[in-house]
Coordinates of C-alpha atoms in Angstrom, one line a residue:
X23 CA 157.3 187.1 196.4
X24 CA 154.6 190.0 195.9
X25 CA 152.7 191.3 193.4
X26 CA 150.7 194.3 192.7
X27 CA 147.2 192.8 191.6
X28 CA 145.1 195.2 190.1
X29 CA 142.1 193.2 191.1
X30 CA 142.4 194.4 194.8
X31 CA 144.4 197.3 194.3
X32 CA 147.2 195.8 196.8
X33 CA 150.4 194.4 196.9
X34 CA 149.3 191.0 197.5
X35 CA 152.0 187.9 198.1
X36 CA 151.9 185.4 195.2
X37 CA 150.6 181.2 196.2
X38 CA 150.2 180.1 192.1
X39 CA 147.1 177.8 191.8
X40 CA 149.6 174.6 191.4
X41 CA 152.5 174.5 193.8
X42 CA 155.7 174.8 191.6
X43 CA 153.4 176.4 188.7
X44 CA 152.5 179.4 187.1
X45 CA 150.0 179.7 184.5
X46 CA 150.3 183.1 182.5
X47 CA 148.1 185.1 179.7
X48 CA 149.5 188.0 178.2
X49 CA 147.4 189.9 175.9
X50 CA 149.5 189.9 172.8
X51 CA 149.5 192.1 169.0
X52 CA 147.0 192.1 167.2
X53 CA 149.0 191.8 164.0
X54 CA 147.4 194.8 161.5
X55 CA 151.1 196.6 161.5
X56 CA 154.1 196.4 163.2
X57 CA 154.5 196.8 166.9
X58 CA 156.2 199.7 167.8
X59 CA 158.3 200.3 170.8
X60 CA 155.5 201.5 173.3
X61 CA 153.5 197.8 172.3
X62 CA 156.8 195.8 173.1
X63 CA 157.0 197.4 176.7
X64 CA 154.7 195.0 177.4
X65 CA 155.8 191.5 176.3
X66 CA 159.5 192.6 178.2
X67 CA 157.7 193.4 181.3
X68 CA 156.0 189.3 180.7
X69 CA 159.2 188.2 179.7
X70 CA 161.1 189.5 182.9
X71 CA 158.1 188.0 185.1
X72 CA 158.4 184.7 183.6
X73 CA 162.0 184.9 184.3
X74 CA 161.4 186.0 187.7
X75 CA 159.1 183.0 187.9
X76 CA 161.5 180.9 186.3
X77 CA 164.4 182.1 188.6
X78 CA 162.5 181.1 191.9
X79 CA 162.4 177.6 190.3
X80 CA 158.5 177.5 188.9
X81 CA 157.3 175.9 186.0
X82 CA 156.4 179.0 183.8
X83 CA 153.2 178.2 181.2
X84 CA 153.0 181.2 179.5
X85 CA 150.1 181.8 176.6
X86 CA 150.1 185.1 174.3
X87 CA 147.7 185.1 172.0
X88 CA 147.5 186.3 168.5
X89 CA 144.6 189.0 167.4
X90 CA 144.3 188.5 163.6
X91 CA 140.3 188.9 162.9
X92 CA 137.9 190.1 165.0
X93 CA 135.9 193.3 165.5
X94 CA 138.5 196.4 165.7
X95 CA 140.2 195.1 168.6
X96 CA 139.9 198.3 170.8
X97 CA 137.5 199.1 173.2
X98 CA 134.6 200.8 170.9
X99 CA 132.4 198.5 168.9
X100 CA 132.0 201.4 166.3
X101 CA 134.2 202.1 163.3
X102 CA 136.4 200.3 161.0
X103 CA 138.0 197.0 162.2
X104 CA 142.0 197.2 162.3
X105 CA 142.8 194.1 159.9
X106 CA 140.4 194.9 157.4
X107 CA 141.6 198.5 157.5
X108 CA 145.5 197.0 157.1
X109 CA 143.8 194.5 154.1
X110 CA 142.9 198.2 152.3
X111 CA 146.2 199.9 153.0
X112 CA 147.5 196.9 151.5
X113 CA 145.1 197.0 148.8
X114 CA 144.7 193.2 149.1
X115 CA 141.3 191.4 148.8
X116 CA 139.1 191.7 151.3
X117 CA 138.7 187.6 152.2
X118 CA 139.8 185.6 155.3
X119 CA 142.3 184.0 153.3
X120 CA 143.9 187.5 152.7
X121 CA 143.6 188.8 156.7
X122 CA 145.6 185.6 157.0
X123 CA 148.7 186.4 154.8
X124 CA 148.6 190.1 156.2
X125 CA 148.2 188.8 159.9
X126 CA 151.3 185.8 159.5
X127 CA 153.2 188.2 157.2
X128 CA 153.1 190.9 160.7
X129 CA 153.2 188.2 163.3
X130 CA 156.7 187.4 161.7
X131 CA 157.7 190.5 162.1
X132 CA 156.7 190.4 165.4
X133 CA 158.4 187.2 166.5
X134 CA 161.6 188.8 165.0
X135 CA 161.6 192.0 167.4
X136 CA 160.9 189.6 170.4
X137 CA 163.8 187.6 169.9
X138 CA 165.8 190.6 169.5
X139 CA 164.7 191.9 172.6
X140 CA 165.8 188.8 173.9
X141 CA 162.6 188.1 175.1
X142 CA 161.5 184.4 175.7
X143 CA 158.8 183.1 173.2
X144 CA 155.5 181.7 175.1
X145 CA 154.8 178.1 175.0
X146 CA 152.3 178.9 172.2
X147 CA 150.8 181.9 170.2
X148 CA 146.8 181.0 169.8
X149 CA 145.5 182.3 166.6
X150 CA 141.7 184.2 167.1
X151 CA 140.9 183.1 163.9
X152 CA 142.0 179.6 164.8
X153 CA 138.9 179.6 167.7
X154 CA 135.6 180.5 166.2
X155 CA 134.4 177.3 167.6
X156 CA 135.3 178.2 171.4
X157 CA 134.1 181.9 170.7
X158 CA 131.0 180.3 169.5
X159 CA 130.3 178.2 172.0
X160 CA 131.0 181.3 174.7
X161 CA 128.4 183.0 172.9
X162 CA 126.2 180.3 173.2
X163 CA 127.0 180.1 176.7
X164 CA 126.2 183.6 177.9
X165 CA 123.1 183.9 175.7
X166 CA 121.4 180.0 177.4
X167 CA 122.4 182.1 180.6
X168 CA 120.0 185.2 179.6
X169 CA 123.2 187.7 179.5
X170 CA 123.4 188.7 175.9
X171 CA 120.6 190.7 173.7
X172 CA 120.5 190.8 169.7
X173 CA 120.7 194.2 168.4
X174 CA 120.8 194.8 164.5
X175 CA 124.4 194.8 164.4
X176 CA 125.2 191.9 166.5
X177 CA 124.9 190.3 169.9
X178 CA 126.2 191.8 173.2
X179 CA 126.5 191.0 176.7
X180 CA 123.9 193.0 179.3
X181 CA 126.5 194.8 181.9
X182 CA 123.7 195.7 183.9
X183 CA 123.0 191.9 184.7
X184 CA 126.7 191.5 186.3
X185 CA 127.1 192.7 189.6
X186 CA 131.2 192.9 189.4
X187 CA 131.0 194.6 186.7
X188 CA 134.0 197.1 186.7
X189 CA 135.5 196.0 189.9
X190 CA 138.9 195.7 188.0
X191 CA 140.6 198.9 188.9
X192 CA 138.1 199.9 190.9
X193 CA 135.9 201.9 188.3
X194 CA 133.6 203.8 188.3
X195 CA 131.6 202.9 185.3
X196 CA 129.2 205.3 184.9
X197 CA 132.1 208.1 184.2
X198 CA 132.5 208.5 180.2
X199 CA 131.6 205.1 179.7
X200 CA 129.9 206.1 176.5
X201 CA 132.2 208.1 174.8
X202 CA 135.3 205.5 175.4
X203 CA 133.0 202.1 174.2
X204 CA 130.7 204.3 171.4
X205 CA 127.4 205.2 170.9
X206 CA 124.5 202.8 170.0
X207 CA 121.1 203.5 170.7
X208 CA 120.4 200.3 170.4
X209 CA 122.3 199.1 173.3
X210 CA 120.6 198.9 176.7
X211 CA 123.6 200.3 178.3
X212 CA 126.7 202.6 177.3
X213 CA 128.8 199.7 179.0
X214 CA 127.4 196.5 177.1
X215 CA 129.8 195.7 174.6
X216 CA 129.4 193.2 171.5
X217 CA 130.4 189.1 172.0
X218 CA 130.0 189.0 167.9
X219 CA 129.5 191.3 165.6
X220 CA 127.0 190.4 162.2
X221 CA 129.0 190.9 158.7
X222 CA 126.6 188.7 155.7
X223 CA 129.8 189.6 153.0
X224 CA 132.9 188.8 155.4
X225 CA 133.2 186.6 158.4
X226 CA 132.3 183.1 159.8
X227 CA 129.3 181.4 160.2
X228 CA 127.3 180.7 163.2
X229 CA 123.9 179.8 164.4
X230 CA 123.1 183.5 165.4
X231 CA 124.4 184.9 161.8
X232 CA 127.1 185.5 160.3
X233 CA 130.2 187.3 161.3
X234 CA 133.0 187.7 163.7
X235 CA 133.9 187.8 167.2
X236 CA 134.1 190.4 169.4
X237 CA 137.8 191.3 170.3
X238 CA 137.2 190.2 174.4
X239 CA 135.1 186.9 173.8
X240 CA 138.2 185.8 171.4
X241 CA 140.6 186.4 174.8
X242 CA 138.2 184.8 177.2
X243 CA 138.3 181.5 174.9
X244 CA 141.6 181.3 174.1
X245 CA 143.0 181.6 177.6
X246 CA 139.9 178.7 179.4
X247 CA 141.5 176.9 176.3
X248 CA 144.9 176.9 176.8
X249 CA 145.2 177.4 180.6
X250 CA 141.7 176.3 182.3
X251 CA 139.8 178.8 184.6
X252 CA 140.8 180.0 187.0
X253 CA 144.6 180.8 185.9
X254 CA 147.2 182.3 187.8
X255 CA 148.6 185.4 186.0
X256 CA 146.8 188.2 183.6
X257 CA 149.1 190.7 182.2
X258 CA 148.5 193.5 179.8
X259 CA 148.8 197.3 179.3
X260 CA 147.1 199.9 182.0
X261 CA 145.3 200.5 178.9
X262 CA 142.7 197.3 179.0
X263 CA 142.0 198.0 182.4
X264 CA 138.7 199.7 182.2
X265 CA 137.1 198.1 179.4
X266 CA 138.8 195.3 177.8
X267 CA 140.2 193.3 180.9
X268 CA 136.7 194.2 182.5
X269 CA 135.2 192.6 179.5
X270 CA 136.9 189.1 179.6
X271 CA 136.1 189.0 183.2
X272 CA 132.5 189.7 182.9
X273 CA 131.6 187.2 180.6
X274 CA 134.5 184.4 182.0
X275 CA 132.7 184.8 185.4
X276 CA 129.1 184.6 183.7
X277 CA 129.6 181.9 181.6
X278 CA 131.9 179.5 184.2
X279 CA 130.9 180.7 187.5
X280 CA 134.7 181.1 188.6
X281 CA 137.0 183.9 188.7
X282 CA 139.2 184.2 184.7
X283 CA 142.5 184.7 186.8
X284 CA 143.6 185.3 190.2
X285 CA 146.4 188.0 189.5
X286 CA 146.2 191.3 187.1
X287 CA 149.3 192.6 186.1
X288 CA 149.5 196.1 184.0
X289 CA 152.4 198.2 182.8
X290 CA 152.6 201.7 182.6
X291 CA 152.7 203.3 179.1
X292 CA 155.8 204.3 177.4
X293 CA 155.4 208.2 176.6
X294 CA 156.9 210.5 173.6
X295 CA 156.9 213.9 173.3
X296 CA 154.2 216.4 175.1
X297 CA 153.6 213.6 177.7
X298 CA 151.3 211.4 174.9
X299 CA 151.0 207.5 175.2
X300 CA 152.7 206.0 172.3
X301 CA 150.0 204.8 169.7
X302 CA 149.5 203.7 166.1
X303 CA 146.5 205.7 165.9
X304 CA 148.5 209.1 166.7
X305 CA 151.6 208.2 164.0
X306 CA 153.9 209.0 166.9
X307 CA 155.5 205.5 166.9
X308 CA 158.7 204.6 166.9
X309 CA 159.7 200.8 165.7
X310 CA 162.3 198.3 166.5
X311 CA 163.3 198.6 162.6
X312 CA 164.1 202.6 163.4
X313 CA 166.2 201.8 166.2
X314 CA 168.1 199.2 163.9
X315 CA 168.8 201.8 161.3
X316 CA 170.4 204.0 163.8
X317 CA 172.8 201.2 164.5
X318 CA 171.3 200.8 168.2
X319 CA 171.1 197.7 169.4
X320 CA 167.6 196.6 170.7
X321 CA 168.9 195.4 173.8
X322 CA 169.3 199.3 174.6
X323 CA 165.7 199.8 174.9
X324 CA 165.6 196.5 177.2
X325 CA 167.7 198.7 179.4
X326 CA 165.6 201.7 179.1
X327 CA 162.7 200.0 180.1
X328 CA 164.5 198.1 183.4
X329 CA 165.6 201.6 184.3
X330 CA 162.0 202.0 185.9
X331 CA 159.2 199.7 187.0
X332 CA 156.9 198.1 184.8
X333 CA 154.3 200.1 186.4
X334 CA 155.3 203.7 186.1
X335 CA 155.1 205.3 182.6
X336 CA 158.3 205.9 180.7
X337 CA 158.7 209.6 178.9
X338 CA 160.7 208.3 176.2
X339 CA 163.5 210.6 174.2
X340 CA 166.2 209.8 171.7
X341 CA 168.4 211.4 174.3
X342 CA 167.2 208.9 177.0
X343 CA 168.2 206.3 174.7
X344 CA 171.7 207.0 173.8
X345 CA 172.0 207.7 177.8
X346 CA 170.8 203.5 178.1
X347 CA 173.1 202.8 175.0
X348 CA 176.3 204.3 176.5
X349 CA 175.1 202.6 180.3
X350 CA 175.0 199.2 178.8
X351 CA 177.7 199.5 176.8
X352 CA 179.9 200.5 180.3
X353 CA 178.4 197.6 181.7
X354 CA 179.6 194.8 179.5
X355 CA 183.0 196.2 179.4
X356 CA 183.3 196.0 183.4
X357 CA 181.9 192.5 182.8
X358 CA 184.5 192.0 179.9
X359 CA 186.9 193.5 181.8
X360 CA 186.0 190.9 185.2
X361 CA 187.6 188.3 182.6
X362 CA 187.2 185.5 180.5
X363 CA 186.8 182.4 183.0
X364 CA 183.0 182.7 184.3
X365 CA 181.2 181.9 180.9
X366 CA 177.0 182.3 180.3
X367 CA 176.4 178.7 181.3
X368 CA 178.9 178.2 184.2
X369 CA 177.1 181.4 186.4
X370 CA 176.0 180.3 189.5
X371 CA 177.0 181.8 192.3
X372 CA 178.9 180.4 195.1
X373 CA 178.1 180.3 198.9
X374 CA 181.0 183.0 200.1
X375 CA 179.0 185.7 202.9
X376 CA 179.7 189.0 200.5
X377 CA 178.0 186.5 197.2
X378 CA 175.2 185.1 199.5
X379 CA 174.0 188.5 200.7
X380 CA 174.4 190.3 197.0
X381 CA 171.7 187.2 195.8
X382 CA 169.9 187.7 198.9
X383 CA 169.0 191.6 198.2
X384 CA 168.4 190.6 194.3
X385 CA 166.2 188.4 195.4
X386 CA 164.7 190.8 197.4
X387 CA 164.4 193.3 194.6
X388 CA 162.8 191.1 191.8
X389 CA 160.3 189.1 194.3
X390 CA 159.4 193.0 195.3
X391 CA 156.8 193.3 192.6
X392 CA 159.6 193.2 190.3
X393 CA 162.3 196.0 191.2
X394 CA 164.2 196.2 188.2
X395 CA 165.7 199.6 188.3
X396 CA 166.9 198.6 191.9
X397 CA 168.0 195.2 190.7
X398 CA 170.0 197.8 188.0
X399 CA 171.9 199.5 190.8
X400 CA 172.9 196.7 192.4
X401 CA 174.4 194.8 189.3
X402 CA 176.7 198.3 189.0
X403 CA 177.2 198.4 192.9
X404 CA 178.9 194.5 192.0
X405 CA 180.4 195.5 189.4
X406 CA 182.7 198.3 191.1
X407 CA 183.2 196.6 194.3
X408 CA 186.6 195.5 194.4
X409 CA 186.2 193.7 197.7
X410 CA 185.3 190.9 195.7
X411 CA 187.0 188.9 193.4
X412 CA 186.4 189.1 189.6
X413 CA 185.3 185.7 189.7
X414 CA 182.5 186.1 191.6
X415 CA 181.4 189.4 190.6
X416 CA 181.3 187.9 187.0
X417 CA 179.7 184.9 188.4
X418 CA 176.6 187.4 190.5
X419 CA 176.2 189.5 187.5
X420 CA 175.5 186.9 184.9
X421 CA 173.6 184.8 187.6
X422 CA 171.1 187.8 187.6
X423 CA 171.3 188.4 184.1
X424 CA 169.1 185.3 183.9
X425 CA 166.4 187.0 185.1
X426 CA 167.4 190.9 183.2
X427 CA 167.9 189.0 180.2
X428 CA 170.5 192.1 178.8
X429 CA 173.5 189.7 177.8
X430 CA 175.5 191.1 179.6
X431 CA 178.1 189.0 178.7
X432 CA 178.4 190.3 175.1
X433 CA 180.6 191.9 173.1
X434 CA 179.5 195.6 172.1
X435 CA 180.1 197.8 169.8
X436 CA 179.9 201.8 171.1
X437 CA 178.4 204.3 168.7
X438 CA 180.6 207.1 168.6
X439 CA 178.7 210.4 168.2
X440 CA 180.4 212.9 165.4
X441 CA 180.8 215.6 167.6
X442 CA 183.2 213.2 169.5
X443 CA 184.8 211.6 166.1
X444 CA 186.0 215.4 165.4
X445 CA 187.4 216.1 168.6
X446 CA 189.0 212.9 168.3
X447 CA 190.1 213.7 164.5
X448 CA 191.4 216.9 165.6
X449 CA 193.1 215.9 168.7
X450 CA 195.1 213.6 166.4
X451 CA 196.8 216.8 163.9
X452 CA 197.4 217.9 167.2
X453 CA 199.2 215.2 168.7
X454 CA 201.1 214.8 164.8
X455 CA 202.0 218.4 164.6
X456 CA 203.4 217.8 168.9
X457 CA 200.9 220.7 170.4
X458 CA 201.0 218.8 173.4
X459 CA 198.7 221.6 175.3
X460 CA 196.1 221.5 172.4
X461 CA 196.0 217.8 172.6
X462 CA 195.4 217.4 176.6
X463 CA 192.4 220.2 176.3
X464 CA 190.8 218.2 173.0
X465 CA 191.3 215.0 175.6
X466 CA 189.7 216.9 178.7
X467 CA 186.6 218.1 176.3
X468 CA 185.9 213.8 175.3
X469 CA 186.1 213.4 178.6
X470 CA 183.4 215.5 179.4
X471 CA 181.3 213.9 176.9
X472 CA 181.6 210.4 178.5
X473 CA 184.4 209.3 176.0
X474 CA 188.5 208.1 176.9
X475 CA 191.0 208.3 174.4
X476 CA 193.9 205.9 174.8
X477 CA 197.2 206.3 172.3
X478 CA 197.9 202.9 171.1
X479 CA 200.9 201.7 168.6
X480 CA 198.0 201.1 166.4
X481 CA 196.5 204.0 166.5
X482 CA 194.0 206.1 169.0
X483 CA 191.3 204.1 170.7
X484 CA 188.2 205.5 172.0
X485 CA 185.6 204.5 174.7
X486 CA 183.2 205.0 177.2
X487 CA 184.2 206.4 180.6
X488 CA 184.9 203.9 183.0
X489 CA 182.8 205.0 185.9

C-alpha cells in the first residue's frame, strides 16, 4: 500500500515499524466547544485509515488525544487561551477543577458525534491535563540540552538551534513566520515558540514556575507515552503543517535524538461559502447537532466526505448534502433490494473470477493512498451489474463497507423535499378526480426531481430514482 507522507513530499509505500503493526496519533479536539463538521473531517479520514489498516489484516494502535488545558492551542503564543475563554462564556470559575467539567462535559459530546459517524473510537483518549509530569520532564529535557531560553512569559524552544527545522512540508520559514506564531520581542526568533507558558493565579506547578504547557510539548509527550518514538503514523489537518506538526518534531527530535513518526498524513479542509476553511473563530460552522435537526442522518456527511480524497479540500453546501443524502439513500435500497440472505457478519466474499477481480481493484483503490471516491464508483459499478448474482454483489459491497464504514446495510428513511410532497399531493386530486393526463405530467415532473411514485392498494409510495 502507499501513502502520501508529507515528510518527503512523495507517495511513499507503507513497511509499519513492527511487521503486522501500525502505531497511529491523530491530533484530536481540543474540547472548548463542540466540534463542528469541518473538525470531524479529520477523525473520518483516521477512522477510514485504521480501517484500511485493519482491512489488510494489521494490528491498528490508534492514540487521539484530548486538548483540555494548555496555552491556546493554536499556533500563536499570544492571546487568550481557548478553555479559559469557554470557562468565561460559561461564566464558570476560573479553576482547573472547572476546565475539567467544561472539557469532559465537550469531550462527551464529542464521543457522541464519533460514534454517529460511525467512526471507530481509538484504543485511548490521553487527557493533556492528565500529563504535566511527561510535559515536565520534556521541558526539562530540552532545556539540560541548551534548546530552550526563559523569557518573562515563559520558556521556549530556540528554532535557530535545529537544523530540520521546517522540513515538514517543505517550508520556508522565514515567510510570515511572525505574523502566523505572534510577536514577542522578547523572543530570539519569530519561529521559537513557547514549551510552557508562566500563569502565578492559574496553572500547575513546576520547577521553572508556575503554569501550563505549551499546546505542542503536551502532543510530543502524550504520543512517546503511549506509542514510543519513533511511531508509525501522524495524522492531522493541512492546517498543523507549518507550525504545529513542525513543533512536536523539533523538540521530539531534540530531546530523543530519533525521528517523532515515520509517516505524516494531512487532510484537506472542508470549505463553506466564499471558498473559507471552516473555523470556530469565523462562526461559520456547521455541527453534527444542525444536521440532526434537519432530520439528516450523519452518515450523509460520511458520504460527502468519501466522495473526494482526504487530501483535496471539500467546498461544502447544503445542496451538496442533500445530493450525498439522496446517493446513499439509493444505495442501501439496491443493497436492500440484493436481498435478505447476505447479513453484516456473514460478508466475505467468495473466490468466483468476476468477485476476485471486483476485491482486487478495491484493494487497489484503498491501498492507493486511500481512493475513496473511486472505491465509491466501484461499490455502484457492483451494485448495477447484473452479471452477477445478488448474493455476491451483496456479499462485495458489505465486504467493502468494512472499510467505508457507511452501513450500507441499513434501513433508511428518504427525506422528501416539499416541493416534491405537493406534486405528489396534487398528483393524487388528480388521480381521484380520473385526469389521467394531469396525473402522468405531475408523475414526469417527480421524476425529474429524482423521485418515483408507485400507486399502491395502500396508498401512493414515493422514492428515490433507481439509477
Amino acid at each position: 500500500m502507499f501513502l502520501q507522507n508529507t515528510l518527503s513530499g512523495e507517495k511513499e509505500k507503507f513497511v509499519p515499524l513492527k511487521d503486522g503493526e501500525v502505531s497511529m496519533y491523530n491530533c484530536g479536539p481540543t474540547v472548548y466547544n463542540y466540534a463542528h463538521i469541518g473538525n470531524l473531517r479529520s477523525y473520518v479520514f483516521a477512522d477510514i485509515l485504521r480501517r484500511m489498516f485493519e482491512y489488510n489484516k494489521y494490528e491498528v494502535r490508534q492514540i487521539m488525544n484530548v486538548t483540555d488545558i494548555g496555552h491556546l492551542s493554536s499556533d500563536s503564543d499570544e492571546g487568550e487561551d481557548k478553555m479559559t475563554k469557554a470557562l468565561k462564556r460559561e461564566k464558570k470559575p476560573l479553576t482547573l477543577e472547572a476546565m475539567r467539567e467544561v472539557a469532559d462535559y465537550y469531550f462527551g459530546k464529542f464521543k457522541k458525534d464519533l460514534k454517529e459517524l460511525n467512526i471507530k473510537l481509538p484504543g485511548h483518549f490521553p487527557f493533556a491535563s492528565d500529563h504535566i509530569k511527561e510535559d515536565i520532564e520534556l521541558v526539562e529535557i530540552l532545556t539540560s540540552k541548551g534548546f530552550t531560553y526563559r523569557t518573562s512569559d515563559g520558556i521556549y524552544f530556540d528554532t535557530s538551534k535545529f537544523t530540520g527545522y521546517g522540513k515538514l512540508g517543505n517550508l520556508n520559514q522565514t515567510a510570515d513566520t511572525e505574523s502566523r506564531i505572534g510577536a514577542n520581542l522578547e523572543k530570539k526568533n519569530p519561529r521559537d515558540f513557547a514549551v510552557w507558558k508562566f500563569n502565578s493565579e492559574l496553572g500547575y506547578e513546576a520547577p521553572f514556575g508556575k503554569g501550563f504547557p505549551g499546546w505542542h510539548i503536551e502532543c510530543s509527550a502524550m504520543s512517546r507515552k503511549y506509542l514510543g518514538q519513533p511511531f508509525d503514523i501522524h495524522t492531522g489537518g493541512v492546517d498543523h503543517i507549518p507550525v504545529h506538526h513542525n513543533n512536536e518534531i523539533a523538540q521530539s527530535e531534540t530531546a530523543y535524538n530519533v525521528p517523532l513518526a515515520k509517516y505524516w498524513l494531512h487532510n484537506a479542509f472542508l470549505n463553506i461559502g466564499d471558498n473559507v476553511k471552516m473555523a470556530k473563530s469565523g462562526e461559520n460552522f456547521i455541527t453534527l447537532k444542525i444536521l440532526r435537526k434537519r432530520k439528516i442522518d450523519p452518515l450523509v456527511l460520511r458520504y460527502l466526505f468519501l466522495g473526494a480524497r482526504y487530501s483535496s479540500s471539500i467546498q461544502f453546501s447544503w445542496g451538496a448534502l442533500d445530493g450525498a443524502q439522496a446517493s446513499l439513500a439509493k444505495l442501501r435500497e439496491k443493497v436492500k433490494e440484493l436481498g435478505n440472505g447476505v447479513s453484516k457478519l456473514d460478508s466475505e466474499v467468495n473466490s468466483k473470477p468476476s468477485v476476485k477481480e471486483y476485491k482486487k481493484k478495491f484493494l487497489a483503490m484503498i491501498d492507493d493512498n486511500l481512493d475513496t471516491a473511486g472505491t465509491l464508483a466501484l461499490v455502484w459499478e457492483i451494485v448495477k451489474n447484473d452479471d452477477i448474482s445478488d448474493v455476491d454483489r451483496k456479499k462485495l459491497v458489505l465486504n467493502f463497507d468494512k472499510v467505508l464504514g457507511l452501513k450500507l446495510n441499513k434501513k433508511t428513511t428518504v427525506k422528501i423535499p416539499e416541493n416534491v410532497k405537493l406534486l405528489v399531493k396534487e398528483r393524487d386530486t388528480a388521480r381521484s378526480e380520473k385526469d389521467f393526463a394531469k396525473s402522468d405530467e405531475l408523475r414526469k415532473k417527480i421524476e425529474q426531481l429524482g423521485f418515483e411514485v408507485k400507486d399502491t392498494s395502500e396508498g401512493t409510495t414515493v422514492n428515490p430514482l433507481k439509477t
